[in-house]
């Protein structure tokens, strides 16, 4: 269905932008981060906390690989921009004339990468805490980085809401359907369904390995 006019004067329409691995990664990471956060204070749910946390790290590592070899809009080369480009994007937002990026916008891409690095740091400090390395420092660092990551998550959610209003399209829904407004020639050709399913099944398998204590090197 045609919706709005692009910069060239042509009508934009719903096109496939996000492949299945990107969508699976995004929503599994949401679940893992929320699960790890909600179980962080419970000794009874400690193994579940470990399972969510380490699975989140696995997902980030897979996403880093896919950011190099994945489809067009999954690649870091597509959305990691210079500081000047990020500043231009923010100024355009303030003037309520945002650029209609088909993939991640410069600011969104920067926040996403920052969040992934924070999650890896959470996993590292959590592992050091479990192994009782560096005493209380690792535990305190784990909590501080977790709180910082939560702040970035909240910022990401608020930005998604604001950009949805400015761009007049539901960006949260687009991460479910994989579709955003753009020109037909901007669409990706292959949704990579099978790879998405493999990532889902592999992540679930890893989660239950941790939960069952089958990987004691990570939990004891």
PDB file of C-alpha atoms in Angstrom, residues 34-183:
ATOM      1  CA  UNK A  34      14.287  -8.089  31.057  1.00  0.00           C
ATOM      2  CA  UNK A  35      14.562 -11.608  32.492  1.00  0.00           C
ATOM      3  CA  UNK A  36      18.060 -11.009  33.843  1.00  0.00           C
ATOM      4  CA  UNK A  37      16.983  -7.699  35.373  1.00  0.00           C
ATOM      5  CA  UNK A  38      13.902  -9.155  37.062  1.00  0.00           C
ATOM      6  CA  UNK A  39      15.814 -12.123  38.535  1.00  0.00           C
ATOM      7  CA  UNK A  40      18.914 -10.213  39.616  1.00  0.00           C
ATOM      8  CA  UNK A  41      17.968  -9.873  43.284  1.00  0.00           C
ATOM      9  CA  UNK A  42      16.715 -13.412  43.895  1.00  0.00           C
ATOM     10  CA  UNK A  43      19.051 -16.150  45.127  1.00  0.00           C
ATOM     11  CA  UNK A  44      16.359 -18.738  44.367  1.00  0.00           C
ATOM     12  CA  UNK A  45      16.311 -17.665  40.713  1.00  0.00           C
ATOM     13  CA  UNK A  46      20.082 -17.395  40.402  1.00  0.00           C
ATOM     14  CA  UNK A  47      20.435 -20.020  37.687  1.00  0.00           C
ATOM     15  CA  UNK A  48      17.675 -18.380  35.645  1.00  0.00           C
ATOM     16  CA  UNK A  49      19.528 -15.085  36.016  1.00  0.00           C
ATOM     17  CA  UNK A  50      22.715 -16.689  34.736  1.00  0.00           C
ATOM     18  CA  UNK A  51      20.859 -18.281  31.828  1.00  0.00           C
ATOM     19  CA  UNK A  52      19.289 -14.996  30.739  1.00  0.00           C
ATOM     20  CA  UNK A  53      22.540 -13.072  31.155  1.00  0.00           C
ATOM     21  CA  UNK A  54      24.840 -15.444  29.295  1.00  0.00           C
ATOM     22  CA  UNK A  55      22.293 -15.988  26.530  1.00  0.00           C
ATOM     23  CA  UNK A  56      22.124 -12.214  26.058  1.00  0.00           C
ATOM     24  CA  UNK A  57      25.914 -12.211  25.605  1.00  0.00           C
ATOM     25  CA  UNK A  58      25.684 -15.044  23.079  1.00  0.00           C
ATOM     26  CA  UNK A  59      23.072 -13.097  21.127  1.00  0.00           C
ATOM     27  CA  UNK A  60      25.269  -9.999  21.048  1.00  0.00           C
ATOM     28  CA  UNK A  61      28.230 -12.020  19.749  1.00  0.00           C
ATOM     29  CA  UNK A  62      26.043 -13.483  17.006  1.00  0.00           C
ATOM     30  CA  UNK A  63      24.754 -10.004  16.151  1.00  0.00           C
ATOM     31  CA  UNK A  64      28.312  -8.698  15.877  1.00  0.00           C
ATOM     32  CA  UNK A  65      29.033 -11.383  13.298  1.00  0.00           C
ATOM     33  CA  UNK A  66      25.808 -10.670  11.434  1.00  0.00           C
ATOM     34  CA  UNK A  67      26.673  -6.987  11.492  1.00  0.00           C
ATOM     35  CA  UNK A  68      29.607  -7.816   9.231  1.00  0.00           C
ATOM     36  CA  UNK A  69      28.197 -10.510   6.945  1.00  0.00           C
ATOM     37  CA  UNK A  70      24.450  -9.921   7.167  1.00  0.00           C
ATOM     38  CA  UNK A  71      21.953  -8.338   4.811  1.00  0.00           C
ATOM     39  CA  UNK A  72      22.134  -4.687   3.789  1.00  0.00           C
ATOM     40  CA  UNK A  73      20.487  -2.968   6.758  1.00  0.00           C
ATOM     41  CA  UNK A  74      21.891  -5.409   9.321  1.00  0.00           C
ATOM     42  CA  UNK A  75      25.460  -4.343   8.584  1.00  0.00           C
ATOM     43  CA  UNK A  76      27.295  -1.871  10.776  1.00  0.00           C
ATOM     44  CA  UNK A  77      28.725  -0.256   7.645  1.00  0.00           C
ATOM     45  CA  UNK A  78      25.185   0.848   6.771  1.00  0.00           C
ATOM     46  CA  UNK A  79      24.322   2.694   9.983  1.00  0.00           C
ATOM     47  CA  UNK A  80      27.508   3.474  11.920  1.00  0.00           C
ATOM     48  CA  UNK A  81      28.135   7.071  10.955  1.00  0.00           C
ATOM     49  CA  UNK A  82      30.569   9.830  11.901  1.00  0.00           C
ATOM     50  CA  UNK A  83      29.924  12.092  14.931  1.00  0.00           C
ATOM     51  CA  UNK A  84      29.071  14.868  12.465  1.00  0.00           C
ATOM     52  CA  UNK A  85      26.335  12.724  10.872  1.00  0.00           C
ATOM     53  CA  UNK A  86      24.884  11.953  14.305  1.00  0.00           C
ATOM     54  CA  UNK A  87      24.868  15.682  15.163  1.00  0.00           C
ATOM     55  CA  UNK A  88      23.147  16.537  11.867  1.00  0.00           C
ATOM     56  CA  UNK A  89      20.526  13.892  12.643  1.00  0.00           C
ATOM     57  CA  UNK A  90      19.855  15.345  16.100  1.00  0.00           C
ATOM     58  CA  UNK A  91      19.550  18.872  14.701  1.00  0.00           C
ATOM     59  CA  UNK A  92      17.081  17.663  12.083  1.00  0.00           C
ATOM     60  CA  UNK A  93      15.033  16.007  14.839  1.00  0.00           C
ATOM     61  CA  UNK A  94      14.943  19.238  16.832  1.00  0.00           C
ATOM     62  CA  UNK A  95      13.614  21.032  13.752  1.00  0.00           C
ATOM     63  CA  UNK A  96      11.059  18.240  13.349  1.00  0.00           C
ATOM     64  CA  UNK A  97      12.470  17.401   9.935  1.00  0.00           C
ATOM     65  CA  UNK A  98      14.122  14.035  10.560  1.00  0.00           C
ATOM     66  CA  UNK A  99      15.797  12.089   7.793  1.00  0.00           C
ATOM     67  CA  UNK A 100      13.694   9.087   6.819  1.00  0.00           C
ATOM     68  CA  UNK A 101      16.380   6.433   7.047  1.00  0.00           C
ATOM     69  CA  UNK A 102      15.294   3.065   5.727  1.00  0.00           C
ATOM     70  CA  UNK A 103      17.546   1.215   8.185  1.00  0.00           C
ATOM     71  CA  UNK A 104      18.808   2.466  11.540  1.00  0.00           C
ATOM     72  CA  UNK A 105      19.303   6.205  11.716  1.00  0.00           C
ATOM     73  CA  UNK A 106      22.775   7.412  12.858  1.00  0.00           C
ATOM     74  CA  UNK A 107      21.693   8.004  16.465  1.00  0.00           C
ATOM     75  CA  UNK A 108      19.759   4.750  16.706  1.00  0.00           C
ATOM     76  CA  UNK A 109      22.684   2.774  15.342  1.00  0.00           C
ATOM     77  CA  UNK A 110      25.037   4.367  17.866  1.00  0.00           C
ATOM     78  CA  UNK A 111      22.711   3.570  20.772  1.00  0.00           C
ATOM     79  CA  UNK A 112      22.302  -0.016  19.589  1.00  0.00           C
ATOM     80  CA  UNK A 113      26.055  -0.626  19.444  1.00  0.00           C
ATOM     81  CA  UNK A 114      26.550   1.043  22.843  1.00  0.00           C
ATOM     82  CA  UNK A 115      23.892  -1.212  24.347  1.00  0.00           C
ATOM     83  CA  UNK A 116      25.468  -4.349  22.887  1.00  0.00           C
ATOM     84  CA  UNK A 117      28.871  -3.420  24.297  1.00  0.00           C
ATOM     85  CA  UNK A 118      27.301  -2.720  27.687  1.00  0.00           C
ATOM     86  CA  UNK A 119      25.630  -6.139  27.681  1.00  0.00           C
ATOM     87  CA  UNK A 120      28.963  -7.826  26.981  1.00  0.00           C
ATOM     88  CA  UNK A 121      30.471  -5.824  29.838  1.00  0.00           C
ATOM     89  CA  UNK A 122      27.608  -6.901  32.102  1.00  0.00           C
ATOM     90  CA  UNK A 123      28.338 -10.510  31.199  1.00  0.00           C
ATOM     91  CA  UNK A 124      32.057 -10.110  31.879  1.00  0.00           C
ATOM     92  CA  UNK A 125      31.584  -8.423  35.258  1.00  0.00           C
ATOM     93  CA  UNK A 126      28.935 -10.989  36.142  1.00  0.00           C
ATOM     94  CA  UNK A 127      31.317 -13.824  35.305  1.00  0.00           C
ATOM     95  CA  UNK A 128      34.082 -12.222  37.388  1.00  0.00           C
ATOM     96  CA  UNK A 129      31.619 -11.830  40.250  1.00  0.00           C
ATOM     97  CA  UNK A 130      30.562 -15.488  40.063  1.00  0.00           C
ATOM     98  CA  UNK A 131      34.220 -16.545  40.076  1.00  0.00           C
ATOM     99  CA  UNK A 132      34.885 -14.118  42.941  1.00  0.00           C
ATOM    100  CA  UNK A 133      37.626 -12.314  41.032  1.00  0.00           C
ATOM    101  CA  UNK A 134      38.571  -8.817  42.239  1.00  0.00           C
ATOM    102  CA  UNK A 135      36.373  -9.128  45.331  1.00  0.00           C
ATOM    103  CA  UNK A 136      33.523  -6.661  45.703  1.00  0.00           C
ATOM    104  CA  UNK A 137      34.771  -4.574  42.785  1.00  0.00           C
ATOM    105  CA  UNK A 138      33.395  -6.968  40.169  1.00  0.00           C
ATOM    106  CA  UNK A 139      29.995  -7.154  41.896  1.00  0.00           C
ATOM    107  CA  UNK A 140      29.756  -3.379  42.189  1.00  0.00           C
ATOM    108  CA  UNK A 141      30.890  -2.920  38.586  1.00  0.00           C
ATOM    109  CA  UNK A 142      28.276  -5.461  37.473  1.00  0.00           C
ATOM    110  CA  UNK A 143      25.516  -3.481  39.184  1.00  0.00           C
ATOM    111  CA  UNK A 144      26.733  -0.109  37.892  1.00  0.00           C
ATOM    112  CA  UNK A 145      26.997  -1.293  34.282  1.00  0.00           C
ATOM    113  CA  UNK A 146      23.578  -2.971  34.540  1.00  0.00           C
ATOM    114  CA  UNK A 147      22.005   0.287  35.712  1.00  0.00           C
ATOM    115  CA  UNK A 148      23.724   2.166  32.902  1.00  0.00           C
ATOM    116  CA  UNK A 149      22.430  -0.357  30.370  1.00  0.00           C
ATOM    117  CA  UNK A 150      18.897   0.047  31.738  1.00  0.00           C
ATOM    118  CA  UNK A 151      19.192   3.810  31.275  1.00  0.00           C
ATOM    119  CA  UNK A 152      20.234   3.256  27.651  1.00  0.00           C
ATOM    120  CA  UNK A 153      17.312   0.855  27.151  1.00  0.00           C
ATOM    121  CA  UNK A 154      14.868   3.477  28.456  1.00  0.00           C
ATOM    122  CA  UNK A 155      16.456   6.078  26.158  1.00  0.00           C
ATOM    123  CA  UNK A 156      16.125   3.655  23.246  1.00  0.00           C
ATOM    124  CA  UNK A 157      12.423   3.068  23.964  1.00  0.00           C
ATOM    125  CA  UNK A 158      11.684   6.787  24.258  1.00  0.00           C
ATOM    126  CA  UNK A 159      13.595   7.486  21.040  1.00  0.00           C
ATOM    127  CA  UNK A 160      11.627   4.780  19.222  1.00  0.00           C
ATOM    128  CA  UNK A 161       8.355   6.388  20.340  1.00  0.00           C
ATOM    129  CA  UNK A 162       9.467   9.882  19.321  1.00  0.00           C
ATOM    130  CA  UNK A 163      10.791   8.753  15.948  1.00  0.00           C
ATOM    131  CA  UNK A 164       7.617   6.760  15.290  1.00  0.00           C
ATOM    132  CA  UNK A 165       5.627   9.960  15.747  1.00  0.00           C
ATOM    133  CA  UNK A 166       7.993  12.086  13.654  1.00  0.00           C
ATOM    134  CA  UNK A 167       8.265   9.558  10.828  1.00  0.00           C
ATOM    135  CA  UNK A 168       4.581   8.596  11.057  1.00  0.00           C
ATOM    136  CA  UNK A 169       5.302   4.886  11.123  1.00  0.00           C
ATOM    137  CA  UNK A 170       5.348   2.343  13.930  1.00  0.00           C
ATOM    138  CA  UNK A 171       9.029   1.466  14.383  1.00  0.00           C
ATOM    139  CA  UNK A 172       8.277  -1.146  17.038  1.00  0.00           C
ATOM    140  CA  UNK A 173       5.881  -2.912  14.686  1.00  0.00           C
ATOM    141  CA  UNK A 174       8.481  -2.747  11.916  1.00  0.00           C
ATOM    142  CA  UNK A 175      10.831  -4.827  14.066  1.00  0.00           C
ATOM    143  CA  UNK A 176       8.082  -7.469  14.184  1.00  0.00           C
ATOM    144  CA  UNK A 177       7.058  -7.462  10.530  1.00  0.00           C
ATOM    145  CA  UNK A 178      10.450  -6.455   9.160  1.00  0.00           C
ATOM    146  CA  UNK A 179       8.835  -3.775   6.989  1.00  0.00           C
ATOM    147  CA  UNK A 180       9.262  -0.006   6.825  1.00  0.00           C
ATOM    148  CA  UNK A 181       8.396   2.672   4.274  1.00  0.00           C
ATOM    149  CA  UNK A 182      10.823   3.088   1.412  1.00  0.00           C
ATOM    150  CA  UNK A 183      11.304   2.709  -2.317  1.00  0.00           C
TER     151      UNK A 183
END
